[in-house]
C-alpha cells in the first residue's frame, strides 16, 4: 500500500480516508503543486500533509525541516500543531510553532535543532527568511502548505506570502506547494496567483456538502429592531435564550468593542453559564485558555471576533451566532464552519440584526447560499510597499544581485508585469531614500557593493526592519 502508515493512523481513529484525501496524497507524492478545496471540517489539513507525514513515519530518523505549514492566524498554528502531533505521537519526529507568541529561546532552537515540521504565519516566515541561517534551514524542505489561501490572497499578506514562496523555491529546489481553501468562486485563479509564473498545478476538490441553515433572531413584543446602530443589544433577550448550558456556542462580532459589550451583557443576564471572550488584543495566555476550553467543551459560550474565523478545529462547538452582518457570503460560510466540525454535518447559524437594514442583507445571504454564489476575490497587484520591505528582508538573508532578484520577484503573480524601470526606482529609494531625501542618511536602507550586490547599511537598520516586518 502506497500510504500504509497514514492509512493505519486513520484506521486507528475509526475512519477511512476520503477519495479526495488519497488524490491529494498521490499528487503530493508525485511532486505536483495543488490547491485543495473542500468544506471546513472535512479533513483538508491531513489531505495536505498526509503524504509527507506518511514519508516521515516511514523514515522517522530523518533530520532537517521537511514540511512548512503557513497559516493566517496564530490561533491556527497552535491548534494545527496539536493536530499534526497526533499521528506522530509515538515517534521522535518534532513539530514546532514559530509565531509572535514564541519565546526567544524557542525561536533560536529552530535554527540550532530544526524540527521536521514547522508551523508559522506569513509575518513570522518573513522574519525567519531575514536570517542568513535560513538558507541552511530550508535546504531539505520538501512540502510547503499554505492554509486558508482564499483569505490570504485577497490582501497584501498574500502578496508577502507569494514573495516568500519564490525565495523558498530558490533555497529548496524540490519543494512542492499545496494551498488549502474552503470557500472560493474560481479555484483556478487562486491556483494561478499562488504558483510562480510558468509553474503548473492541479485543483483537488472534495465532493462533500455541509449545508448551512440560517435563522434570524426575533424581537420580543416590547423590543423593536432599530433603524440604526451596530451593537445589536436590543436583541439581548432572544440571544441569551438561545444559549444552552452544556451546548458550546461561538458568538461572532465584527469589532473588538462589540465583542466586549456583548461579553459584559451576556455575563450579567446568564450568570448560570460559563462565558468567555476572545480577540486579538488579549494576552496570549488568555487566548490559549479560551481556545482550550472550546476544544474540550468546558465553556458554554465564547464571544469572538475574526480571530476565530479560520481553520481552528473546535469539535465541541455546536452553534454559531452572528451579530450584525458577516459582510460576505464567504465569511458567513467560514464562520458557520466553526460548528459541527465533522465531515458531512450541517450547521445552524443564528443571525442577530443590529439594525433593520440587516434583514435585507440576510435575505440576500440566504439567496446567495441557495445559488452557491460566492464573491470573486481580486488579488492585489503591484504592491511596491510590500516589495520594498521584501527586498530589505532578502538583503538581511544575504547579499543579492539586481538581475537575479528581479528574475525571482517577477515570478510572483503580483509582480509579473513589473518593469525594469520601476524596479530601478525602487532601488533608488532603498539606496538613497529617494532623490529628494538623498541628503538624509537615516532614510538609506541598502548600499550597493563594488560587485553589484546589495547589503544592509547598518545593524541598526537591520534591527529596525525586523521589528516592523508585516503588511
XYZ file of N, CA, C and O in Angstrom, residues 316-394:
316
model
N -16.126 20.611 19.892
C -17.229 20.742 20.844
C -18.262 21.787 20.441
O -19.373 21.802 20.975
N -17.929 22.686 19.518
C -18.839 23.780 19.156
C -20.037 23.233 18.380
O -19.880 22.517 17.398
N -21.235 23.602 18.832
C -22.459 23.092 18.209
C -23.334 24.181 17.606
O -24.261 23.882 16.860
N -23.071 25.437 17.933
C -23.944 26.513 17.456
C -23.125 27.766 17.161
O -22.159 28.063 17.865
N -23.541 28.489 16.105
C -22.898 29.752 15.745
C -23.943 30.864 15.783
O -25.058 30.706 15.280
N -23.569 31.987 16.395
C -24.409 33.189 16.383
C -23.602 34.308 15.734
O -22.451 34.548 16.100
N -24.197 34.994 14.758
C -23.539 36.105 14.074
C -24.273 37.391 14.410
O -25.440 37.563 14.070
N -23.576 38.310 15.086
C -24.153 39.614 15.416
C -23.830 40.588 14.292
O -22.667 40.784 13.944
N -24.857 41.179 13.718
C -24.654 42.093 12.609
C -24.472 41.333 11.308
O -24.815 40.156 11.185
N -23.916 42.017 10.325
C -23.720 41.410 9.013
C -22.343 40.774 8.915
O -21.348 41.371 9.325
N -22.254 39.548 8.369
C -20.931 38.960 8.144
C -20.183 39.635 6.997
O -19.003 39.383 6.794
N -20.910 40.466 6.218
C -20.330 41.305 5.159
C -19.955 40.562 3.891
O -19.586 41.178 2.902
N -20.000 39.249 3.912
C -19.772 38.481 2.680
C -20.286 37.068 2.875
O -20.357 36.571 4.004
N -20.634 36.429 1.758
C -21.103 35.049 1.812
C -19.965 34.138 2.272
O -20.154 33.219 3.071
N -18.771 34.391 1.768
C -17.619 33.560 2.113
C -17.347 33.578 3.612
O -17.068 32.548 4.222
N -17.425 34.777 4.211
C -17.167 34.867 5.648
C -18.250 34.145 6.443
O -17.956 33.498 7.448
N -19.503 34.230 5.983
C -20.573 33.516 6.676
C -20.322 32.009 6.646
O -20.449 31.328 7.669
N -19.953 31.484 5.479
C -19.662 30.053 5.368
C -18.484 29.685 6.251
O -18.460 28.636 6.911
N -17.480 30.566 6.282
C -16.288 30.322 7.079
C -16.639 30.235 8.567
O -16.188 29.331 9.282
N -17.461 31.172 9.033
C -17.832 31.181 10.443
C -18.774 30.029 10.769
O -18.694 29.440 11.848
N -19.645 29.704 9.840
C -20.542 28.565 10.058
C -19.750 27.274 10.208
O -20.141 26.360 10.942
N -18.604 27.205 9.525
C -17.773 26.002 9.575
C -17.097 25.763 10.906
O -16.530 24.688 11.130
N -17.172 26.737 11.829
C -16.572 26.531 13.149
C -17.393 25.564 13.996
O -16.892 25.029 14.977
N -18.681 25.379 13.638
C -19.546 24.483 14.414
C -19.705 23.149 13.694
O -19.543 23.064 12.479
N -20.029 22.122 14.467
C -20.224 20.767 13.910
C -19.062 20.417 12.991
O -19.243 20.037 11.840
N -17.837 20.603 13.524
C -16.610 20.460 12.726
C -16.322 18.994 12.460
O -15.295 18.452 12.860
N -17.269 18.379 11.716
C -17.144 16.967 11.368
C -17.612 16.780 9.943
O -18.560 17.459 9.514
N -16.993 15.876 9.171
C -17.351 15.696 7.773
C -18.833 15.385 7.591
O -19.392 14.534 8.270
N -19.462 16.119 6.644
C -20.825 15.806 6.256
C -21.911 16.399 7.127
O -23.099 16.279 6.801
N -21.572 17.052 8.240
C -22.584 17.590 9.141
C -22.897 19.042 8.798
O -22.017 19.822 8.455
N -24.183 19.404 8.912
C -24.601 20.764 8.650
C -24.425 21.656 9.859
O -24.074 21.210 10.951
N -24.687 22.965 9.651
C -24.506 23.952 10.708
C -25.717 24.863 10.780
O -26.254 25.277 9.746
N -26.126 25.193 11.995
C -27.183 26.179 12.210
C -26.554 27.494 12.661
O -25.748 27.510 13.588
N -26.934 28.589 11.987
C -26.405 29.911 12.318
C -27.569 30.822 12.700
O -28.530 30.976 11.930
N -27.481 31.420 13.895
C -28.470 32.393 14.332
C -27.961 33.789 13.985
O -26.906 34.211 14.482
N -28.698 34.506 13.147
C -28.313 35.849 12.710
C -28.999 36.886 13.592
O -30.216 36.820 13.821
N -28.208 37.839 14.079
C -28.725 38.862 15.005
C -28.587 40.227 14.344
O -27.494 40.802 14.291
N -29.690 40.793 13.794
C -29.595 42.102 13.134
C -29.367 43.214 14.158
O -30.053 43.282 15.184
N -28.418 44.075 13.885
C -28.205 45.222 14.778
C -29.027 46.423 14.329
O -29.181 47.384 15.075
N -29.521 46.387 13.095
C -30.472 47.390 12.616
C -31.334 46.743 11.528
O -31.035 45.644 11.053
N -32.409 47.412 11.155
C -33.386 46.794 10.260
C -32.831 46.512 8.862
O -33.288 45.593 8.182
N -31.878 47.281 8.427
C -31.314 47.067 7.089
C -30.591 45.728 6.980
O -30.431 45.196 5.890
N -30.164 45.188 8.117
C -29.503 43.878 8.084
C -30.449 42.773 7.655
O -30.014 41.741 7.143
N -31.754 42.977 7.844
C -32.710 41.971 7.394
C -32.647 41.800 5.881
O -32.790 40.689 5.364
N -32.420 42.909 5.165
C -32.252 42.830 3.707
C -30.982 42.053 3.356
O -30.967 41.249 2.415
N -29.925 42.323 4.105
C -28.668 41.615 3.843
C -28.822 40.120 4.103
O -28.283 39.290 3.359
N -29.550 39.760 5.152
C -29.739 38.347 5.466
C -30.516 37.634 4.361
O -30.234 36.474 4.027
N -31.517 38.326 3.794
C -32.267 37.736 2.688
C -31.349 37.509 1.484
O -31.429 36.469 0.812
N -30.469 38.467 1.224
C -29.520 38.311 0.120
C -28.535 37.175 0.383
O -28.175 36.418 -0.532
N -28.111 37.045 1.639
C -27.206 35.949 2.010
C -27.867 34.594 1.781
O -27.243 33.662 1.260
N -29.130 34.483 2.175
C -29.849 33.220 2.001
C -29.959 32.866 0.523
O -29.753 31.707 0.129
N -30.277 33.864 -0.317
C -30.363 33.614 -1.763
C -29.014 33.183 -2.323
O -28.932 32.276 -3.164
N -27.949 33.842 -1.870
C -26.613 33.514 -2.369
C -26.198 32.103 -1.967
O -25.574 31.376 -2.749
N -26.551 31.701 -0.745
C -26.243 30.337 -0.302
C -27.008 29.308 -1.136
O -26.462 28.272 -1.515
N -28.281 29.592 -1.427
C -29.077 28.671 -2.240
C -28.487 28.523 -3.642
O -28.507 27.435 -4.222
N -27.964 29.636 -4.172
C -27.409 29.618 -5.535
C -25.934 29.247 -5.563
O -25.317 29.226 -6.634
N -25.348 29.005 -4.358
C -23.912 28.728 -4.242
C -23.094 29.823 -4.924
O -22.153 29.569 -5.667
N -23.503 31.058 -4.675
C -22.868 32.221 -5.294
C -21.908 32.864 -4.300
O -22.318 33.340 -3.235
N -20.624 32.872 -4.640
C -19.596 33.471 -3.789
C -19.017 34.715 -4.449
O -18.990 34.830 -5.673
N -18.528 35.635 -3.618
C -17.913 36.845 -4.157
C -16.581 36.511 -4.825
O -15.801 35.707 -4.306
N -16.305 37.113 -5.978
C -14.978 36.905 -6.592
C -13.904 37.611 -5.771
O -14.148 38.663 -5.170
N -12.731 37.019 -5.709
C -11.597 37.614 -4.985
C -10.690 38.324 -5.986
O -10.320 37.757 -7.015
N -10.357 39.556 -5.681
C -9.471 40.333 -6.561
C -8.118 40.493 -5.856
O -7.960 41.372 -5.006
N -7.168 39.665 -6.184
C -5.853 39.738 -5.514
C -5.151 41.061 -5.801
O -5.217 41.570 -6.927
N -4.487 41.637 -4.811
C -3.749 42.890 -5.038
C -2.586 42.680 -6.007
O -1.993 41.600 -6.069
N -2.264 43.721 -6.762
C -1.133 43.682 -7.684
C -0.269 44.917 -7.479
O -0.717 45.934 -6.947
N 0.987 44.836 -7.911
C 1.915 45.976 -7.931
C 2.045 46.647 -6.562
O 2.073 47.872 -6.469
N 2.097 45.850 -5.507
C 2.227 46.410 -4.153
C 3.696 46.749 -3.904
O 4.466 45.932 -3.386
N 4.089 47.962 -4.262
C 5.506 48.324 -4.197
C 5.994 48.463 -2.761
O 7.178 48.262 -2.484
N 5.084 48.809 -1.827
C 5.496 48.898 -0.429
C 5.881 47.523 0.113
O 6.874 47.370 0.835
N 5.103 46.503 -0.245
C 5.422 45.139 0.182
C 6.736 44.682 -0.444
O 7.566 44.033 0.199
N 6.933 45.040 -1.710
C 8.145 44.630 -2.411
C 9.388 45.279 -1.813
O 10.426 44.616 -1.642
N 9.311 46.555 -1.474
C 10.455 47.242 -0.852
C 10.831 46.552 0.456
O 12.018 46.304 0.735
N 9.831 46.211 1.248
C 10.110 45.521 2.507
C 10.781 44.170 2.249
O 11.737 43.796 2.933
N 10.293 43.448 1.249
C 10.848 42.130 0.953
C 12.297 42.235 0.468
O 13.133 41.384 0.815
N 12.609 43.241 -0.308
C 13.980 43.404 -0.791
C 14.950 43.634 0.367
O 16.083 43.132 0.347
N 14.512 44.379 1.383
C 15.354 44.571 2.563
C 15.499 43.254 3.319
O 16.594 42.903 3.790
N 14.408 42.496 3.429
C 14.457 41.192 4.090
C 15.459 40.272 3.402
O 16.237 39.577 4.066
N 15.450 40.268 2.086
C 16.380 39.416 1.331
C 17.834 39.868 1.511
O 18.754 39.045 1.518
